[in-house]
């Protein structure tokens, strides 16, 4: 299997994993403790940072998306976060939370910022002639 197909498979598997997690009823626990809330919200940012990165790996190889692959990957991860939250609105003991969409979007943006920085570092400084 070639790398591009593996990238598609990884992105699809990650999306299926996120869908599975959002299908679970609310996990009981001490929600009101600030530390627990910070861990949960950091998890939101992390899983959508990973999704954006996996999306970018797919899109950079697609000719029509390659030039803007960072923007498209961020947009796709953001839209997936939105649909994931809508999906949670139909799950018992879960609900739609706009704050989570914003946190997910921020995680995706952070991942794409890191991708841009890495690309810039690999290109090196401009050569003056």
PDB file of C-alpha atoms in Angstrom, residues 9-127:
ATOM      1  CA  UNK A   9      -6.487   5.256   6.096  1.00  0.00           C
ATOM      2  CA  UNK A  10      -4.933   6.975   9.124  1.00  0.00           C
ATOM      3  CA  UNK A  11      -7.168  10.050   8.768  1.00  0.00           C
ATOM      4  CA  UNK A  12     -10.279   7.911   8.302  1.00  0.00           C
ATOM      5  CA  UNK A  13      -9.414   5.700  11.267  1.00  0.00           C
ATOM      6  CA  UNK A  14      -8.842   8.762  13.466  1.00  0.00           C
ATOM      7  CA  UNK A  15     -12.198  10.217  12.430  1.00  0.00           C
ATOM      8  CA  UNK A  16     -13.890   6.884  13.205  1.00  0.00           C
ATOM      9  CA  UNK A  17     -12.193   6.873  16.613  1.00  0.00           C
ATOM     10  CA  UNK A  18     -13.453  10.399  17.338  1.00  0.00           C
ATOM     11  CA  UNK A  19     -16.959   9.413  16.217  1.00  0.00           C
ATOM     12  CA  UNK A  20     -16.830   6.417  18.555  1.00  0.00           C
ATOM     13  CA  UNK A  21     -15.722   8.584  21.484  1.00  0.00           C
ATOM     14  CA  UNK A  22     -18.491  11.096  20.853  1.00  0.00           C
ATOM     15  CA  UNK A  23     -21.021   8.245  20.700  1.00  0.00           C
ATOM     16  CA  UNK A  24     -20.309   7.198  24.276  1.00  0.00           C
ATOM     17  CA  UNK A  25     -22.614   8.471  27.011  1.00  0.00           C
ATOM     18  CA  UNK A  26     -21.046  10.967  29.359  1.00  0.00           C
ATOM     19  CA  UNK A  27     -18.263   9.451  31.411  1.00  0.00           C
ATOM     20  CA  UNK A  28     -19.026   9.908  35.116  1.00  0.00           C
ATOM     21  CA  UNK A  29     -16.480  11.739  37.175  1.00  0.00           C
ATOM     22  CA  UNK A  30     -15.722  14.854  39.176  1.00  0.00           C
ATOM     23  CA  UNK A  31     -16.489  17.377  36.429  1.00  0.00           C
ATOM     24  CA  UNK A  32     -16.455  20.419  38.656  1.00  0.00           C
ATOM     25  CA  UNK A  33     -12.777  20.063  39.561  1.00  0.00           C
ATOM     26  CA  UNK A  34     -10.779  22.593  37.524  1.00  0.00           C
ATOM     27  CA  UNK A  35      -7.880  20.213  36.908  1.00  0.00           C
ATOM     28  CA  UNK A  36     -10.215  17.594  35.431  1.00  0.00           C
ATOM     29  CA  UNK A  37     -11.811  20.234  33.188  1.00  0.00           C
ATOM     30  CA  UNK A  38      -8.393  21.415  31.974  1.00  0.00           C
ATOM     31  CA  UNK A  39      -7.355  17.845  31.157  1.00  0.00           C
ATOM     32  CA  UNK A  40     -10.583  17.185  29.243  1.00  0.00           C
ATOM     33  CA  UNK A  41     -10.376  20.430  27.279  1.00  0.00           C
ATOM     34  CA  UNK A  42      -6.684  19.863  26.524  1.00  0.00           C
ATOM     35  CA  UNK A  43      -7.682  16.446  25.214  1.00  0.00           C
ATOM     36  CA  UNK A  44     -10.155  18.124  22.855  1.00  0.00           C
ATOM     37  CA  UNK A  45      -7.411  20.361  21.467  1.00  0.00           C
ATOM     38  CA  UNK A  46      -4.979  17.465  21.142  1.00  0.00           C
ATOM     39  CA  UNK A  47      -7.277  15.084  19.258  1.00  0.00           C
ATOM     40  CA  UNK A  48      -8.238  17.799  16.759  1.00  0.00           C
ATOM     41  CA  UNK A  49      -4.596  18.841  16.355  1.00  0.00           C
ATOM     42  CA  UNK A  50      -3.911  15.233  15.401  1.00  0.00           C
ATOM     43  CA  UNK A  51      -6.885  15.212  13.008  1.00  0.00           C
ATOM     44  CA  UNK A  52      -5.708  18.413  11.300  1.00  0.00           C
ATOM     45  CA  UNK A  53      -2.202  16.976  10.924  1.00  0.00           C
ATOM     46  CA  UNK A  54      -3.539  13.732   9.430  1.00  0.00           C
ATOM     47  CA  UNK A  55      -5.793  15.723   7.098  1.00  0.00           C
ATOM     48  CA  UNK A  56      -2.825  17.837   6.025  1.00  0.00           C
ATOM     49  CA  UNK A  57      -0.823  14.705   5.189  1.00  0.00           C
ATOM     50  CA  UNK A  58      -3.631  13.629   2.853  1.00  0.00           C
ATOM     51  CA  UNK A  59      -4.304  17.035   1.305  1.00  0.00           C
ATOM     52  CA  UNK A  60      -0.697  17.995   0.569  1.00  0.00           C
ATOM     53  CA  UNK A  61      -0.570  15.133  -1.948  1.00  0.00           C
ATOM     54  CA  UNK A  62      -3.786  16.171  -3.715  1.00  0.00           C
ATOM     55  CA  UNK A  63      -2.931  18.512  -6.627  1.00  0.00           C
ATOM     56  CA  UNK A  64      -5.990  20.750  -6.236  1.00  0.00           C
ATOM     57  CA  UNK A  65      -5.419  21.194  -2.468  1.00  0.00           C
ATOM     58  CA  UNK A  66      -1.624  21.014  -2.165  1.00  0.00           C
ATOM     59  CA  UNK A  67      -0.900  24.756  -2.342  1.00  0.00           C
ATOM     60  CA  UNK A  68      -3.417  25.535   0.398  1.00  0.00           C
ATOM     61  CA  UNK A  69      -3.222  22.205   2.248  1.00  0.00           C
ATOM     62  CA  UNK A  70      -2.690  23.842   5.654  1.00  0.00           C
ATOM     63  CA  UNK A  71      -5.813  25.979   5.316  1.00  0.00           C
ATOM     64  CA  UNK A  72      -7.904  23.115   3.962  1.00  0.00           C
ATOM     65  CA  UNK A  73      -6.758  20.767   6.732  1.00  0.00           C
ATOM     66  CA  UNK A  74      -7.660  23.352   9.383  1.00  0.00           C
ATOM     67  CA  UNK A  75     -11.052  23.955   7.763  1.00  0.00           C
ATOM     68  CA  UNK A  76     -11.798  20.253   7.463  1.00  0.00           C
ATOM     69  CA  UNK A  77     -10.859  19.582  11.113  1.00  0.00           C
ATOM     70  CA  UNK A  78     -12.993  22.550  12.189  1.00  0.00           C
ATOM     71  CA  UNK A  79     -16.003  21.322  10.221  1.00  0.00           C
ATOM     72  CA  UNK A  80     -15.533  17.836  11.623  1.00  0.00           C
ATOM     73  CA  UNK A  81     -15.440  19.298  15.143  1.00  0.00           C
ATOM     74  CA  UNK A  82     -18.709  21.102  14.456  1.00  0.00           C
ATOM     75  CA  UNK A  83     -20.428  17.995  13.104  1.00  0.00           C
ATOM     76  CA  UNK A  84     -19.040  15.968  16.000  1.00  0.00           C
ATOM     77  CA  UNK A  85     -20.596  18.363  18.505  1.00  0.00           C
ATOM     78  CA  UNK A  86     -23.906  18.269  16.624  1.00  0.00           C
ATOM     79  CA  UNK A  87     -23.723  14.463  16.764  1.00  0.00           C
ATOM     80  CA  UNK A  88     -23.181  14.633  20.530  1.00  0.00           C
ATOM     81  CA  UNK A  89     -26.429  16.553  20.824  1.00  0.00           C
ATOM     82  CA  UNK A  90     -28.237  13.316  19.943  1.00  0.00           C
ATOM     83  CA  UNK A  91     -26.365  11.133  22.442  1.00  0.00           C
ATOM     84  CA  UNK A  92     -27.919  10.530  25.889  1.00  0.00           C
ATOM     85  CA  UNK A  93     -26.194  12.538  28.633  1.00  0.00           C
ATOM     86  CA  UNK A  94     -24.194  14.524  26.039  1.00  0.00           C
ATOM     87  CA  UNK A  95     -24.888  17.900  24.473  1.00  0.00           C
ATOM     88  CA  UNK A  96     -23.623  20.379  21.895  1.00  0.00           C
ATOM     89  CA  UNK A  97     -20.999  22.734  23.312  1.00  0.00           C
ATOM     90  CA  UNK A  98     -19.813  25.665  21.221  1.00  0.00           C
ATOM     91  CA  UNK A  99     -16.841  26.085  23.542  1.00  0.00           C
ATOM     92  CA  UNK A 100     -15.635  22.609  22.594  1.00  0.00           C
ATOM     93  CA  UNK A 101     -15.819  23.509  18.901  1.00  0.00           C
ATOM     94  CA  UNK A 102     -13.659  26.573  19.596  1.00  0.00           C
ATOM     95  CA  UNK A 103     -11.155  24.498  21.582  1.00  0.00           C
ATOM     96  CA  UNK A 104     -11.057  21.870  18.825  1.00  0.00           C
ATOM     97  CA  UNK A 105     -10.542  24.613  16.234  1.00  0.00           C
ATOM     98  CA  UNK A 106      -7.703  26.078  18.296  1.00  0.00           C
ATOM     99  CA  UNK A 107      -6.051  22.656  18.503  1.00  0.00           C
ATOM    100  CA  UNK A 108      -6.282  22.262  14.729  1.00  0.00           C
ATOM    101  CA  UNK A 109      -4.887  25.776  14.239  1.00  0.00           C
ATOM    102  CA  UNK A 110      -1.962  25.060  16.563  1.00  0.00           C
ATOM    103  CA  UNK A 111      -1.097  21.908  14.619  1.00  0.00           C
ATOM    104  CA  UNK A 112      -1.180  23.801  11.333  1.00  0.00           C
ATOM    105  CA  UNK A 113       0.965  26.584  12.801  1.00  0.00           C
ATOM    106  CA  UNK A 114       3.537  23.954  13.750  1.00  0.00           C
ATOM    107  CA  UNK A 115       3.366  22.475  10.239  1.00  0.00           C
ATOM    108  CA  UNK A 116       3.970  25.936   8.724  1.00  0.00           C
ATOM    109  CA  UNK A 117       6.918  26.553  11.046  1.00  0.00           C
ATOM    110  CA  UNK A 118       8.400  23.183  10.156  1.00  0.00           C
ATOM    111  CA  UNK A 119       7.977  23.895   6.440  1.00  0.00           C
ATOM    112  CA  UNK A 120       9.682  27.273   6.853  1.00  0.00           C
ATOM    113  CA  UNK A 121      12.549  25.714   8.806  1.00  0.00           C
ATOM    114  CA  UNK A 122      13.091  23.087   6.119  1.00  0.00           C
ATOM    115  CA  UNK A 123      13.162  25.729   3.378  1.00  0.00           C
ATOM    116  CA  UNK A 124      15.728  27.787   5.237  1.00  0.00           C
ATOM    117  CA  UNK A 125      16.280  31.529   4.968  1.00  0.00           C
ATOM    118  CA  UNK A 126      15.889  33.224   1.596  1.00  0.00           C
ATOM    119  CA  UNK A 127      19.068  33.432  -0.445  1.00  0.00           C
TER     120      UNK A 127
END
